[in-house]
Short mmCIF file of C-alpha atoms in Angstrom, two decimals:
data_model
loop_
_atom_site.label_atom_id
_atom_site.label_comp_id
_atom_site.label_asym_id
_atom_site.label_seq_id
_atom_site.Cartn_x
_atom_site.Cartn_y
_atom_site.Cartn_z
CA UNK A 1 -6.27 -23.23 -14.97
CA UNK A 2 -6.08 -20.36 -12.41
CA UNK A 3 -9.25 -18.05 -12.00
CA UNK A 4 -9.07 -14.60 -13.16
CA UNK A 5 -8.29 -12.20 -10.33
CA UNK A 6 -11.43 -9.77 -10.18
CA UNK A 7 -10.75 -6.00 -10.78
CA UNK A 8 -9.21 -3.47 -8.35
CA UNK A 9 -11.00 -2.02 -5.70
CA UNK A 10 -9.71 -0.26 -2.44
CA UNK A 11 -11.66 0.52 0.62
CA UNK A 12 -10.67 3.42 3.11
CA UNK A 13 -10.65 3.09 7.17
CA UNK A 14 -9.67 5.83 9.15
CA UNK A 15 -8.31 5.36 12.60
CA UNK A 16 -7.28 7.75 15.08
CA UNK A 17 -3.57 7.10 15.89
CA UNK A 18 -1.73 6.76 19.55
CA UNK A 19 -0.33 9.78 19.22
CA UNK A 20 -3.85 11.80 18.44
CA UNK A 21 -3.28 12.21 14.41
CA UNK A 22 -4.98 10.72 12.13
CA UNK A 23 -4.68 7.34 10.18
CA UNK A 24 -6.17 5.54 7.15
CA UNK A 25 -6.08 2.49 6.37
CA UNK A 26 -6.52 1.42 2.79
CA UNK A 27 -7.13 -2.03 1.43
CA UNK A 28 -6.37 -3.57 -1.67
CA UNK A 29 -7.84 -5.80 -3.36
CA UNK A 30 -7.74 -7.55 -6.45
CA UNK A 31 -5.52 -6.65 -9.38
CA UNK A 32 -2.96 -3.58 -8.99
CA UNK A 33 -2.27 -3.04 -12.09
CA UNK A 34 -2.18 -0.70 -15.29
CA UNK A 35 -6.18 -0.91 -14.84
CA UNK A 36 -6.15 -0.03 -11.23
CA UNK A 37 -5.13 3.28 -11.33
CA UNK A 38 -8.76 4.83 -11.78
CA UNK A 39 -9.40 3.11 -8.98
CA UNK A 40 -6.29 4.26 -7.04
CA UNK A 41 -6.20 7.81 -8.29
CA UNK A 42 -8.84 8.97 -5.98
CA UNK A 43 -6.26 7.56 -2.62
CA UNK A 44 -3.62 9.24 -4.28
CA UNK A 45 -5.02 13.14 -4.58
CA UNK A 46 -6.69 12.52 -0.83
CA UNK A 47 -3.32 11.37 0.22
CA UNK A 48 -1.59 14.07 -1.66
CA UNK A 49 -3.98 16.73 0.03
CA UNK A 50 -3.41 15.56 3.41
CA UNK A 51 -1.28 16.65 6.42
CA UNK A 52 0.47 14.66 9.20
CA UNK A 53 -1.10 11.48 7.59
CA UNK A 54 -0.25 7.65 9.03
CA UNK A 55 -0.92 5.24 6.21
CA UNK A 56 -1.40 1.43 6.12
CA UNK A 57 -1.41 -0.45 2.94
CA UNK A 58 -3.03 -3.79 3.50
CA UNK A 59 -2.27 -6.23 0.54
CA UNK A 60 -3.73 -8.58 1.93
CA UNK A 61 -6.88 -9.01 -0.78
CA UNK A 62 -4.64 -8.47 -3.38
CA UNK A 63 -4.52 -11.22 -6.35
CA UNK A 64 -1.83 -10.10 -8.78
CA UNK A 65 0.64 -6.96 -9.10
CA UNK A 66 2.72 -6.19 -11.91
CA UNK A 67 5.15 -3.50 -12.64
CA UNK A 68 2.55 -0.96 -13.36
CA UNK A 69 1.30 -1.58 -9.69
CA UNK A 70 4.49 -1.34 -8.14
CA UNK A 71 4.62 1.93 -9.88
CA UNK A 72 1.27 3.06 -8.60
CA UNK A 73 2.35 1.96 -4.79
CA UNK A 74 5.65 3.47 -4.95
CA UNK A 75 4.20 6.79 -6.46
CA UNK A 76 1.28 6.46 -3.44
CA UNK A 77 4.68 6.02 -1.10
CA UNK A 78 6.26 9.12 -2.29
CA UNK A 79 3.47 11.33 -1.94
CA UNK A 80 2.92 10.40 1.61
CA UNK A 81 6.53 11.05 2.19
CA UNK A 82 6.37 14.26 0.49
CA UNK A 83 4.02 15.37 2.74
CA UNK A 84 6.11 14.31 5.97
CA UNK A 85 3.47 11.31 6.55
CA UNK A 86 3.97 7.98 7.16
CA UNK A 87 3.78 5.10 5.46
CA UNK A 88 3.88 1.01 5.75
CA UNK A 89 2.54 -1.82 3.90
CA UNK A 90 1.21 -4.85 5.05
CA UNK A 91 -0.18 -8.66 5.25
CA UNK A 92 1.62 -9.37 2.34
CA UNK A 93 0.00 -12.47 0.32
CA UNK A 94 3.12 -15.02 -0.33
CA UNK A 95 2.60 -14.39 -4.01
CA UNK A 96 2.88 -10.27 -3.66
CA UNK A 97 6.01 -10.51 -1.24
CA UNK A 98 8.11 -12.61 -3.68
CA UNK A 99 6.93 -9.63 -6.32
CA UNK A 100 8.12 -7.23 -3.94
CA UNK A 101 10.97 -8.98 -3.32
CA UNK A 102 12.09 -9.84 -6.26
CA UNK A 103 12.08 -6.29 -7.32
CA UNK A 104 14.35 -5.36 -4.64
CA UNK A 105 11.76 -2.93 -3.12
CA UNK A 106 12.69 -3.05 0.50
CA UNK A 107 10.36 -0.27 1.54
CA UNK A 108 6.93 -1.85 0.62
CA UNK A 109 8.05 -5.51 2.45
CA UNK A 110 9.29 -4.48 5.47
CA UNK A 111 7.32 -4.63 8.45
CA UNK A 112 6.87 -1.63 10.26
CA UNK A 113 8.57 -1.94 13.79
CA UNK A 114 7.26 -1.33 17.33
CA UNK A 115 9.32 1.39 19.91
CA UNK A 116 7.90 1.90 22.92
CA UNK A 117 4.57 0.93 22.49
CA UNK A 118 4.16 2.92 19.35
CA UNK A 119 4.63 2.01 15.27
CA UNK A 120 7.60 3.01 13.50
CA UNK A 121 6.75 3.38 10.41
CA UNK A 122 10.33 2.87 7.63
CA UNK A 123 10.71 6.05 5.56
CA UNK A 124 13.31 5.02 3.22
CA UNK A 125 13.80 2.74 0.57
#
C-alpha cells in the first residue's frame, strides 16, 4: 500500500537573472491538485501582478498531479505569458513526466534550452 502524498505546499526563491531582471523560483511539493489551489492562488495573483518575470517551476517534490493540477499549472503558464514573462518547468519526478506526457502537454516537459550562455525559456505549447 502506497503512503498518502502529504498536502500542497510551494516555497518561493527569487534570483536575480543574467540579464539583470528578476526571477522566482517556485517549488512544488506534494499534491497539485483540486486542494492545492489555496495554496497556489497566492503564486498566481503575485505572478499575475508582476512585470518582466522569469519563472521556474520545480516539480521536483511533487507526489501526485491530476487534471485539476494540470489545470492550475497551465493557468499559472498563461498568466506569466500574458504578462510577456517567461516560463519553464522542471526536475520532473518520472511519475509527473509520464502525467505530463501523457496529456500531450509539451510546454510543461520540455526542458528549457541554453543559447549563448543564457536560458531560453519555450513560450508555446
Amino acid at each position: 500500500m502506497r503512503p498518502t502524498p502529504s498536502h500542497s505546499a510551494v516555497t518561493l526563491h527569487p534570483f536575480a537573472t543574467a540579464e539583470g531582471g528578476c526571477g522566482l523560483r517556485a517549488v512544488l511539493s506534494g499534491r497539485v491538485d483540486h486542494a492545492a489551489l489555496p495554496v497556489l492562488t497566492p503564486l498566481l495573483r503575485r505572478v499575475a501582478e508582476a512585470q518582466s518575470l522569469t519563472l521556474r517551476v520545480d516539480l521536483g517534490r511533487v507526489e501526485f498531479l491530476d487534471s485539476c493540477g494540470i489545470g492550475i499549472l497551465l493557468a499559472l503558464r498563461n498568466a506569466v505569458l500574458d504578462r510577456g514573462s517567461a516560463i519553464a518547468f522542471e526536475n520532473h519526478p518520472p511519475r509527473i513526466r509520464r502525467v505530463l506526457e501523457r496529456s500531450r502537454l509539451i510546454a510543461l516537459t520540455d526542458p528549457p534550452g541554453v543559447t549563448d550562455g543564457e536560458l531560453a525559456f519555450p513560450a508555446a505549447a
